[in-house]
Short mmCIF file of C-alpha atoms and ligand atoms in Angstrom, two decimals:
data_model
loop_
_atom_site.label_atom_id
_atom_site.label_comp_id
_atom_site.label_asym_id
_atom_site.label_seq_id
_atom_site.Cartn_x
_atom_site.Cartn_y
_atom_site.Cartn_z
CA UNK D 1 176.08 101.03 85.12
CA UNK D 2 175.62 97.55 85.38
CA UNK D 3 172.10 96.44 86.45
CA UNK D 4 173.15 93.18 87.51
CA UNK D 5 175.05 94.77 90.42
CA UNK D 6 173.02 94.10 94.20
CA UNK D 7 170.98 91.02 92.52
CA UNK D 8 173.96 88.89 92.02
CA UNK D 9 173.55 85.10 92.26
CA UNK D 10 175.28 84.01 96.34
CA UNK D 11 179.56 83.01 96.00
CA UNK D 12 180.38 81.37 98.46
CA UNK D 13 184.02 81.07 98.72
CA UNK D 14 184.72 79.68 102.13
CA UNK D 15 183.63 76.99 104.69
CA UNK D 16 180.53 78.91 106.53
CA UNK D 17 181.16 80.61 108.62
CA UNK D 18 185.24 81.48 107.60
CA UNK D 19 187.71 81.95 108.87
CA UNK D 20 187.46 85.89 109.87
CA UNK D 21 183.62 85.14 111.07
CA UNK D 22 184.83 82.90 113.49
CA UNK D 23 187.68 85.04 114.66
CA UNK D 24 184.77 87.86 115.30
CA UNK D 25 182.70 85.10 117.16
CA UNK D 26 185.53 84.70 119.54
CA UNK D 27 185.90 87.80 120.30
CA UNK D 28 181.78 89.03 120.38
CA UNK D 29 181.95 86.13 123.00
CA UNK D 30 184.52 87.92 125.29
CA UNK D 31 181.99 91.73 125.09
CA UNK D 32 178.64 90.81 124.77
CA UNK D 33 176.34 89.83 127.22
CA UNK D 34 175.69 86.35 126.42
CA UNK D 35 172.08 86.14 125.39
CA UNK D 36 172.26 88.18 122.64
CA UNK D 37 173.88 86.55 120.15
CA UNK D 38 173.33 83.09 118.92
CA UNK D 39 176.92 81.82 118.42
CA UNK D 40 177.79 78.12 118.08
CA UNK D 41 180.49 75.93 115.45
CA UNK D 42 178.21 76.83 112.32
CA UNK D 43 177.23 80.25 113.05
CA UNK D 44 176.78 83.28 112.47
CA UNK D 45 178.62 84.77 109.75
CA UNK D 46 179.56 88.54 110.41
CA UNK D 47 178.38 90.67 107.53
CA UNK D 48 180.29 93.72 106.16
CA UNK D 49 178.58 95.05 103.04
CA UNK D 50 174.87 94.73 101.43
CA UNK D 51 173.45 96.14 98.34
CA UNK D 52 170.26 96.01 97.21
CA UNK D 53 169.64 92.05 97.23
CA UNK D 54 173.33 91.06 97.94
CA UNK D 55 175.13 90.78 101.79
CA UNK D 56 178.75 90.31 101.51
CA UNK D 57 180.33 88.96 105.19
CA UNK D 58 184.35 89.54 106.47
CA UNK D 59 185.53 86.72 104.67
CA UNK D 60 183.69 88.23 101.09
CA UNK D 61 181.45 85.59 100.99
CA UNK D 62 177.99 86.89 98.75
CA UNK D 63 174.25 85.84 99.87
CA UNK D 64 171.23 86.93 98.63
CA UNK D 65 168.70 88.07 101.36
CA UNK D 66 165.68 86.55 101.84
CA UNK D 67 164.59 88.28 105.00
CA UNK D 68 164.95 91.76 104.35
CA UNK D 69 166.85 91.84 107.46
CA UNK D 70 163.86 91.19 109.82
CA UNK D 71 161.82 92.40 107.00
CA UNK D 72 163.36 96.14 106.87
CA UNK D 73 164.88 96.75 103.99
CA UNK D 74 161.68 96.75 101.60
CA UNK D 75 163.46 99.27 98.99
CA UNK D 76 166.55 97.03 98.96
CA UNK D 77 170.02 97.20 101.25
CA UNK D 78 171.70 100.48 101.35
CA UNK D 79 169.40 101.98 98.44
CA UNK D 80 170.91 104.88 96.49
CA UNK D 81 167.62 107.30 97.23
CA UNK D 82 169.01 106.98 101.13
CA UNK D 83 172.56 107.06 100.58
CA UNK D 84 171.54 110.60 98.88
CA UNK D 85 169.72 111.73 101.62
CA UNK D 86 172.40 110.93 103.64
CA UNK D 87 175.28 112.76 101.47
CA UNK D 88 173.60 115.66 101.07
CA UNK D 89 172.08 116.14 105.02
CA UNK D 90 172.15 119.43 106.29
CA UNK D 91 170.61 117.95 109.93
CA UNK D 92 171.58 115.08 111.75
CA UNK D 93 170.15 115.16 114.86
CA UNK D 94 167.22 117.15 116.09
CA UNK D 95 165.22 118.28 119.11
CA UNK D 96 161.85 115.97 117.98
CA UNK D 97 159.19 117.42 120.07
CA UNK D 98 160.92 120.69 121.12
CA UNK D 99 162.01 122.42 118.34
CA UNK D 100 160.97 119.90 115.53
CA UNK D 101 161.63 120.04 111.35
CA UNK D 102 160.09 119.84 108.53
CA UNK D 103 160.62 116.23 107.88
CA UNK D 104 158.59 115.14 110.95
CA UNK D 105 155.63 117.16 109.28
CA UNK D 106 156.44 115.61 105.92
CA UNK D 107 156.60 112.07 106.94
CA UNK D 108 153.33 112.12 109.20
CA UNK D 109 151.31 113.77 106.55
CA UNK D 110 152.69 111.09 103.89
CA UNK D 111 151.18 108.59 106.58
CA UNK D 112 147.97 110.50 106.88
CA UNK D 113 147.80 110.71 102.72
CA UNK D 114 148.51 106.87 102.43
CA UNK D 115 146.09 105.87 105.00
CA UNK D 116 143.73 107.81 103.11
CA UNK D 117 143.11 111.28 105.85
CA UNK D 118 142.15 111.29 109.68
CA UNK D 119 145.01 109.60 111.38
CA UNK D 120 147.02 111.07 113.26
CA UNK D 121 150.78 109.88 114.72
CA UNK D 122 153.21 108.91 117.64
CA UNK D 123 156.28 108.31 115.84
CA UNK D 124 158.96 105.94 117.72
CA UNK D 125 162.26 104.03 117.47
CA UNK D 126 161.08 100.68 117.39
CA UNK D 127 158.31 98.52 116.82
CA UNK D 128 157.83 98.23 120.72
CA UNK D 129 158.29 101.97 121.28
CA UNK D 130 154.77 101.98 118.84
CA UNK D 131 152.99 99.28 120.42
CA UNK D 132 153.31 101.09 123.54
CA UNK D 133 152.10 104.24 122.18
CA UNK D 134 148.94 102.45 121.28
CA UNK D 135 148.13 100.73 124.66
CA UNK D 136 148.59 104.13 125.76
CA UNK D 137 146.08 105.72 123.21
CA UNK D 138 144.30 102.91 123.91
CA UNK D 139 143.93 103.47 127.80
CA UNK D 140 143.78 107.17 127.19
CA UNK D 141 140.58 107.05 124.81
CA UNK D 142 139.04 104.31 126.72
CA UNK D 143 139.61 104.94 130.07
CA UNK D 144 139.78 101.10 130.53
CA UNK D 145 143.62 99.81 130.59
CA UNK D 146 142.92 95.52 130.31
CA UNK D 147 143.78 94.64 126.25
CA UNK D 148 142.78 91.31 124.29
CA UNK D 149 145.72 89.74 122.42
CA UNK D 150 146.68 86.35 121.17
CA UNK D 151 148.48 83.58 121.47
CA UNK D 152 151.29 83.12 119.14
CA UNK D 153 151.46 86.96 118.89
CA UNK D 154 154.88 88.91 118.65
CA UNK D 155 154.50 92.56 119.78
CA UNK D 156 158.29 92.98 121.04
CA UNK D 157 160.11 92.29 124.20
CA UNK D 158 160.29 96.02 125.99
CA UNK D 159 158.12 95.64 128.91
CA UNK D 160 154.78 97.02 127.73
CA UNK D 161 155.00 95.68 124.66
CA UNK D 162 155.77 92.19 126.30
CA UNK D 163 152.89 91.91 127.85
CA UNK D 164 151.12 91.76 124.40
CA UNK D 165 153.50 89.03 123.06
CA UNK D 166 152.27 85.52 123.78
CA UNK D 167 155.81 83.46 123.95
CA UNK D 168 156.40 82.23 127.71
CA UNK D 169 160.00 81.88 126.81
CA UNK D 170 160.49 86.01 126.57
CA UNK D 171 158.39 86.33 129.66
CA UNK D 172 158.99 83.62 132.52
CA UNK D 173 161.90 85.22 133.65
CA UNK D 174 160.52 88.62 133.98
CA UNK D 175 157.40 87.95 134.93
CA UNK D 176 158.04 89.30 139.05
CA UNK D 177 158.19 92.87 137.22
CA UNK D 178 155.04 92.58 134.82
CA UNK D 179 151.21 93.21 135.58
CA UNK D 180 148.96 91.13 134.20
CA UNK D 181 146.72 93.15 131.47
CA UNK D 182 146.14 90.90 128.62
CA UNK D 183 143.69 88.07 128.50
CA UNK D 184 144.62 85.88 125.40
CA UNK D 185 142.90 84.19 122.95
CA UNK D 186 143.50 81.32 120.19
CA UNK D 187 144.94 82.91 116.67
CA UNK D 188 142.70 80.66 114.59
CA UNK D 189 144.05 78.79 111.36
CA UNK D 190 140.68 79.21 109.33
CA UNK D 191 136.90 80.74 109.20
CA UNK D 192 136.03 77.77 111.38
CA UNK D 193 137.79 77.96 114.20
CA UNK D 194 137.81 81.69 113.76
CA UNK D 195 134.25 81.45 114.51
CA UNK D 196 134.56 79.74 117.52
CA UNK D 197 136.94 82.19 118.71
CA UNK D 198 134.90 85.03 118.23
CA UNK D 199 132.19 82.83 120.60
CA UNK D 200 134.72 82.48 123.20
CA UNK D 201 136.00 86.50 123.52
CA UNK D 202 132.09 87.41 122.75
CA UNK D 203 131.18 85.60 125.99
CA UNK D 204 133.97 86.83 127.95
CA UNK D 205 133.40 90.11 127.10
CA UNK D 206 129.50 89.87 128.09
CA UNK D 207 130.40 88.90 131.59
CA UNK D 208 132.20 91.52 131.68
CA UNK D 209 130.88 95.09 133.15
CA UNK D 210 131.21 97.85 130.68
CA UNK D 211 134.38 99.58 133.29
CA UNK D 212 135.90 96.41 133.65
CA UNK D 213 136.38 95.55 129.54
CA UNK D 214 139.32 95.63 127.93
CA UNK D 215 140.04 99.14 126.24
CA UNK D 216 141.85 97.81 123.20
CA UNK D 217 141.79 94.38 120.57
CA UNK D 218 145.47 94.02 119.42
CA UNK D 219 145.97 91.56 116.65
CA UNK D 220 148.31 90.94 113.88
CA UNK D 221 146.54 90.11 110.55
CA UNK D 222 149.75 87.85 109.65
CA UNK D 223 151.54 86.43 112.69
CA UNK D 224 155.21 86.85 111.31
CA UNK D 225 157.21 85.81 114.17
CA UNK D 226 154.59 83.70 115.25
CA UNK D 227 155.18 81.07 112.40
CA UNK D 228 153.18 83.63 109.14
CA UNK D 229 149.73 82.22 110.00
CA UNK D 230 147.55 84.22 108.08
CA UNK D 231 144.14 85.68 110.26
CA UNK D 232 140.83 83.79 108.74
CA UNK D 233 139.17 86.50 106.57
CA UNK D 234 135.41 86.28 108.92
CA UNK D 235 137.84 86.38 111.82
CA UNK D 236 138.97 89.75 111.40
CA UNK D 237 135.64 90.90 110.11
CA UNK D 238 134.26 89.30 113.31
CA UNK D 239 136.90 91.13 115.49
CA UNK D 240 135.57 94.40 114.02
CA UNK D 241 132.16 93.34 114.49
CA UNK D 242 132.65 92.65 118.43
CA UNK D 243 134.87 95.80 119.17
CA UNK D 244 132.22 98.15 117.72
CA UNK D 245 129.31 96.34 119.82
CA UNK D 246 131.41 95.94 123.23
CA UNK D 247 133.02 100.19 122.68
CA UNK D 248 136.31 98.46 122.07
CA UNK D 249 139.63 99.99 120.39
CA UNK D 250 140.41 97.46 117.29
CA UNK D 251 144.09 97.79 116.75
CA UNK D 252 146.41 96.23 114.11
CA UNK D 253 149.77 95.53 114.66
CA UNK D 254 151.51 96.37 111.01
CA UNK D 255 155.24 96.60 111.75
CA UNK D 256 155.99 93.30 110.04
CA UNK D 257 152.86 93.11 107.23
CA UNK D 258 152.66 97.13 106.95
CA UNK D 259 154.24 99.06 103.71
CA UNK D 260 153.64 96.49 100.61
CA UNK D 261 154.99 93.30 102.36
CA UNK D 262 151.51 91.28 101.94
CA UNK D 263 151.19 92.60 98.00
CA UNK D 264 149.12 95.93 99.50
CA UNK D 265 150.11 98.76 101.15
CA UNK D 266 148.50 97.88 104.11
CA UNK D 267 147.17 93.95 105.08
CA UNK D 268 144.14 95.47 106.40
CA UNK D 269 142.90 95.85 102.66
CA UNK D 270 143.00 92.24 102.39
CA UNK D 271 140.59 92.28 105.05
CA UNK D 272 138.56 95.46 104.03
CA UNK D 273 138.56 96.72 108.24
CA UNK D 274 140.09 99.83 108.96
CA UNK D 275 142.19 99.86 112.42
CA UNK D 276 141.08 102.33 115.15
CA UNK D 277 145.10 102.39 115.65
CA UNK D 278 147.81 100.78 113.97
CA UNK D 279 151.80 100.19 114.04
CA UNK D 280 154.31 100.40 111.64
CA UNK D 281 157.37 99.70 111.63
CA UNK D 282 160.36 97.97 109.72
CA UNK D 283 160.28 99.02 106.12
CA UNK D 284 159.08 102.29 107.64
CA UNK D 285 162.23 103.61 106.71
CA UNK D 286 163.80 100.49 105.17
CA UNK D 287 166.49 101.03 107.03
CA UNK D 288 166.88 102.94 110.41
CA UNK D 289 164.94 102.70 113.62
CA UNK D 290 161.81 104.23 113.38
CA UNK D 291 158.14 103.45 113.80
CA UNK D 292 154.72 105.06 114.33
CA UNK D 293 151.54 104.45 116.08
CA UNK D 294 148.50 105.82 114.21
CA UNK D 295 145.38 106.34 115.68
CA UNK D 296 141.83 108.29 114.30
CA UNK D 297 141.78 111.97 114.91
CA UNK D 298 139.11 111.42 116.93
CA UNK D 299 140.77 108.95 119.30
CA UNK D 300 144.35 110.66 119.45
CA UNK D 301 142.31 113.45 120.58
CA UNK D 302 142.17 111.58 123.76
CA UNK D 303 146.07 112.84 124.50
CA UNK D 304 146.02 116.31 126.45
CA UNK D 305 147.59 119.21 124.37
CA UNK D 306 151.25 119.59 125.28
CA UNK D 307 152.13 122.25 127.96
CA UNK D 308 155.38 122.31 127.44
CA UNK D 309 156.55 119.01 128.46
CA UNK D 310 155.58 115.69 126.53
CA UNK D 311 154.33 112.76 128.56
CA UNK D 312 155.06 110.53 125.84
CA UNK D 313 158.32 111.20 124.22
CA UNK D 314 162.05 109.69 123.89
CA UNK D 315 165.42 111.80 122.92
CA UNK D 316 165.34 110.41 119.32
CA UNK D 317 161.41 110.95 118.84
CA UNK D 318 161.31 112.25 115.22
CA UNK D 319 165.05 112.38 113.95
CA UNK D 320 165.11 114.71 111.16
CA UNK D 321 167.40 112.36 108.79
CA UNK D 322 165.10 109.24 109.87
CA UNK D 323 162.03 111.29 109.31
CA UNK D 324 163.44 112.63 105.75
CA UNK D 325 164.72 108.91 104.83
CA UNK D 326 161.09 107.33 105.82
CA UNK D 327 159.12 109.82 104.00
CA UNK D 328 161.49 109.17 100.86
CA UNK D 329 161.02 104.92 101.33
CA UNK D 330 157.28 105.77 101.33
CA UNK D 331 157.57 107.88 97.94
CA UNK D 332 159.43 104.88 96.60
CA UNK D 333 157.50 102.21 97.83
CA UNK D 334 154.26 104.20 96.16
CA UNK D 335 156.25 104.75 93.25
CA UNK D 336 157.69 101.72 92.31
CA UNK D 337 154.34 100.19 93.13
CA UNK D 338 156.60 97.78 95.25
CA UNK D 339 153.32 96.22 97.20
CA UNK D 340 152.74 94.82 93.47
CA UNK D 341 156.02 93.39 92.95
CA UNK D 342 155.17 91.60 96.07
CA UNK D 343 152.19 90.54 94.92
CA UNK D 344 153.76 89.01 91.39
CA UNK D 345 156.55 87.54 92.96
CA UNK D 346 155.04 86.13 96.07
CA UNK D 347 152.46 84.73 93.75
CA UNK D 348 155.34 82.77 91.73
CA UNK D 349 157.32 81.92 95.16
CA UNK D 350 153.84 80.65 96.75
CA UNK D 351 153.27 78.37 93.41
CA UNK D 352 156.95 76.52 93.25
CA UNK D 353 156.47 76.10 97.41
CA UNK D 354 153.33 74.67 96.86
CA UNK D 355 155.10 72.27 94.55
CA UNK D 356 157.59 71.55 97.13
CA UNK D 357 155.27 70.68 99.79
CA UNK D 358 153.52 68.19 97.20
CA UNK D 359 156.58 66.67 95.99
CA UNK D 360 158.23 66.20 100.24
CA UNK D 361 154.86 65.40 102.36
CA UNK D 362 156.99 63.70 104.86
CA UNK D 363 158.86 67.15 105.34
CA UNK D 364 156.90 69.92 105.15
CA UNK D 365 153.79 70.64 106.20
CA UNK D 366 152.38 73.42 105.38
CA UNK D 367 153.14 76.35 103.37
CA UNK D 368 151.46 79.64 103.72
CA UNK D 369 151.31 83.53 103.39
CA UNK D 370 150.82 86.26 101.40
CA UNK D 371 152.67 88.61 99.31
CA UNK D 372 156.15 88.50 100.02
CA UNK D 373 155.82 87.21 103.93
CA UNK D 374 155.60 83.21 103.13
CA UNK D 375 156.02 80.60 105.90
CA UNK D 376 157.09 76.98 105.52
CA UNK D 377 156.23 75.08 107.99
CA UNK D 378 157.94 71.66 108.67
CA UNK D 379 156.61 68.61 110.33
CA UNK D 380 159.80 68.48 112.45
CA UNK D 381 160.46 70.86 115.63
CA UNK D 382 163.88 73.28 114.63
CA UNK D 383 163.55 72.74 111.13
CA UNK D 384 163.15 75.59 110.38
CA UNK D 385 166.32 76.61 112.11
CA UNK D 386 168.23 73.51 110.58
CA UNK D 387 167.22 74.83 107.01
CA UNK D 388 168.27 78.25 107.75
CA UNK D 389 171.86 77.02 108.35
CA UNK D 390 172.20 75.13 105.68
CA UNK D 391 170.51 77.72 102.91
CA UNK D 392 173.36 80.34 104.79
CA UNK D 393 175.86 77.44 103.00
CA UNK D 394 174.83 78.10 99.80
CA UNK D 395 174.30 81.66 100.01
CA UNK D 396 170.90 82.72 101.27
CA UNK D 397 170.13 84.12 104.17
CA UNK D 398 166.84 82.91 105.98
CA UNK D 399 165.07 83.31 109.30
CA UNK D 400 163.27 80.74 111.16
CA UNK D 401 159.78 81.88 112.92
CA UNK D 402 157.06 80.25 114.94
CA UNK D 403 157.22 78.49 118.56
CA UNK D 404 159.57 75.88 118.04
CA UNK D 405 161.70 76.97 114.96
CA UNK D 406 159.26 74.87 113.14
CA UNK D 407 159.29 77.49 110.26
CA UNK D 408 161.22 79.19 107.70
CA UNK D 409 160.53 82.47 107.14
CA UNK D 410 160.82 84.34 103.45
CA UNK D 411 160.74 88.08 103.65
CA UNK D 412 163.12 89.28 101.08
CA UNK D 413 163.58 92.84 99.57
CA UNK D 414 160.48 93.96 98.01
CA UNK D 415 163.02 94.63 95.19
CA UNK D 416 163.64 90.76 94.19
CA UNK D 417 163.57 89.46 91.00
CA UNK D 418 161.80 86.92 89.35
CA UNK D 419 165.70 84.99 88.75
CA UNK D 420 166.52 85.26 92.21
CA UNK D 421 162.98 84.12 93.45
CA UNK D 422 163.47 80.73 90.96
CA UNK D 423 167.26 80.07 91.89
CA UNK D 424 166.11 80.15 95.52
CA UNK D 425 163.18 77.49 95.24
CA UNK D 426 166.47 75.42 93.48
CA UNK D 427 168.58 75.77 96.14
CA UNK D 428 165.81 75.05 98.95
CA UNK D 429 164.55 71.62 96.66
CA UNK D 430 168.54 70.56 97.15
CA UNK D 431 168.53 71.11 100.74
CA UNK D 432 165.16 69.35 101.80
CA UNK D 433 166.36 66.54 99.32
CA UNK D 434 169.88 66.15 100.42
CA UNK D 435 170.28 67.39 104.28
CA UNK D 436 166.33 67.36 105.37
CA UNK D 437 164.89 64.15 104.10
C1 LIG V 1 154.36 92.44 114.46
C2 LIG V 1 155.49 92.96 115.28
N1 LIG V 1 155.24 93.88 116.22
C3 LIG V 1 156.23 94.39 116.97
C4 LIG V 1 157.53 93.99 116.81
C5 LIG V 1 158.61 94.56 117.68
O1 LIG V 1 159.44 95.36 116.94
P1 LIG V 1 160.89 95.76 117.50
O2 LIG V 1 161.70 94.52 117.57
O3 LIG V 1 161.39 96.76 116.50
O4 LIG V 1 160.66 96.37 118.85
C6 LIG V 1 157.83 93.04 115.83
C7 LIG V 1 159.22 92.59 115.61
O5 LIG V 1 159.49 91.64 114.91
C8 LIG V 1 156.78 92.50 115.05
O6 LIG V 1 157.02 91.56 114.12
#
């Protein structure tokens, strides 16, 4: 076998994008509604084929992927464990909560297990589908249905979940068909200001009477979409602190940092605070929609035993071959000790960045993260989105995050290699030096 094959260096062998992309552009125009897809001159390309670090488009153009695909594919693109579960299915589809399988026991007790006992789950299809599932917990446990979030946050864009997700942009022009539920608070950048954030929702909260405070604290402990600013350590300590005293759900929003990304399983062990709920998401089954709320026994207790008919439940709600797949990424992600691979190689990524932002002051700012979820932030609005398109020229596909575009985003593969990491950092010194500065 050759072990090169998936971690191949990028070959680029047209202009980007080439000339099929651009036919498919054309045409995506003419069928899609038009705020879907981001198409302009220079993008996107139209991708046909990935393998474990490689994504070949229509016009066979290689990249390496440095985003996982919205940080999904943790075990590596179309990974030979799933492609076996696949080929040798005996269930596709399934009747979740009616007549459910095996692999819907299997996966939520791997959950339990890795969470260490006493959490129980709602699973879902997306990260939105969890977050909801938690403000309902949340309401359900509490009786009380307000919820403290903050800005910057990203919880998705379905209706519940968007009232947890801070950007104005994703909710101006819905706004006549949303309550108002969510009182928001600053996403401090260190202990500091963390502390003075923690004043602020400590004296909200005390004017508050006990019926009228908000049932649930929502936070991520990385804001990934938000730009990867990393949650002050007292902050989150402080959080805990203020949610026991005021009777108040603490719940962390995993679906991006959840699953090894950060260089743990979990980013709440950075932090040493255990969630009263949690989400997960994305590398959940490193490749098809599925995601999970998780709550304490104790507080999914708070749901009425089924009579028959769910009030919280969705056709797909534990698909046996999702279920199956996610309960084999978790085996692999345990096995391969993958949330240590992060750790190694987002150490080496965070060192050669760090050397970047020393060596180009006037272009980037700051550069931050942990594990293999690493922001760059540039001085300059869009950069981030500027850098993106020209790293897609030579082969590397990159996200941009935060507000204004401002950042790049690196979540590759938890399966990358030290070579890869290194060409990479060469690559991004050429484009800051020859298109950015
Ligand atoms: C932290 C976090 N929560 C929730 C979501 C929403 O997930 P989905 O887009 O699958 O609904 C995302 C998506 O990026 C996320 O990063």
């Amino acid at each position: 076998m050759d072990t090169n094959k998936g971690f191949e260096f990028p070959l680029i062998r047209t202009e980007i994008p080439g000339p099929e992309s651009r036919i498919l552009s054309k045409k995506l125009k003419e069928v899609e509604s038009p705020n879907i897809t981001y198409v302009s001159g220079d993008f996107p390309v139209f991708i046909k084929k990935t393998y474990m670090m490689n994504v070949w488009d229509v016009d066979d153009n290689r990249y390496i992927d440095m985003t996982s695909m919205f940080g999904v594919s943790a075990v590596g693109h179309t990974n030979s464990l799933i492609l076996d579960i696949l080929k040798n299915a005996e269930i596709i589809n399934g009747m979740g909560d009616v007549l459910p399988t095996a692999s819907k026991v299997k996966l939520l007790g791997k959950l339990r297990k890795i969470m260490g006992g006493g959490y129980k789950g709602i699973l879902g299809q997306n990260g939105a589908d969890a977050v909801e599932a938690a403000m309902k917990t949340a309401l359900l446990y509490t009786g009380r249905h307000r919820i403290i979030a903050f800005k910057g946050g990203y919880h998705g864009l379905s209706y519940g979940a968007l009232n947890l997700t801070w950007s104005k942009k994703f909710k101006l022009p819905f706004k006549k068909q949303m309550p108002v539920i969510t009182k928001f608070f600053e996403y401090p950048r260190d202990d500091i200001e963390g502390d003075f954030v923690l004043e602020k929702i400590d004296a909200y909260l005390s004017r508050l009477s006990p019926e009228k405070r908000p049932g649930l604290i929502f936070v991520e402990l990385i804001q990934a979409r938000g730009g990867v600013r990393v949650a002050p350590y007292r902050f989150i300590q402080g959080l805990k602190e203020i949610a026991d005293r005021y009777d108040i759900l603490l719940g962390f929003d995993e679906i991006y940092t959840g699953l090894g990304r950060t260089g743990k399983m979990f980013a709440f062990e950075h932090y040493g605070v255990k969630p009263d709920i949690i989400t997960l998401g994305k590398a959940l089954s490193s490749s098809f929609p599925v995601s999970v709320c998780l709550a304490t026994d104790k507080i999914m207790e708070a749901w009425p035993e089924s009579q028959g008919e769910a009030i919280h439940t969705s056709t797909f709600l534990g698909h046996p071959l999702i279920c199956e797949v996610a309960a084999s990424v978790l085996d692999q992600i345990k096995k391969d000790k993958l949330y240590e691979r992060a750790e190694r190689i987002g150490r080496l990524l965070m060192g050669e960045l760090k050397e970047l932002e020393l060596e180009f002051p006037g272009v980037i700012k700051e550069v931050r993260g942990k594990g293999l979820l690493i922001g760059i932030e540039f001085r300059t609005k869009g950069m981030g989105f500027e850098s993106m398109k020209y790293l897609l020229k030579k082969g590397f596909i990159t996200l941009p995050a935060g507000e204004n575009a401002e950042v790049l985003e690196i979540t590759p593969p938890l399966v990358i290699t030290e070579d890869i990491a290194m060409f990479f950092i060469q690559q991004l010194r050429r484009v800051i030096k020859d298109e950015l500065t």
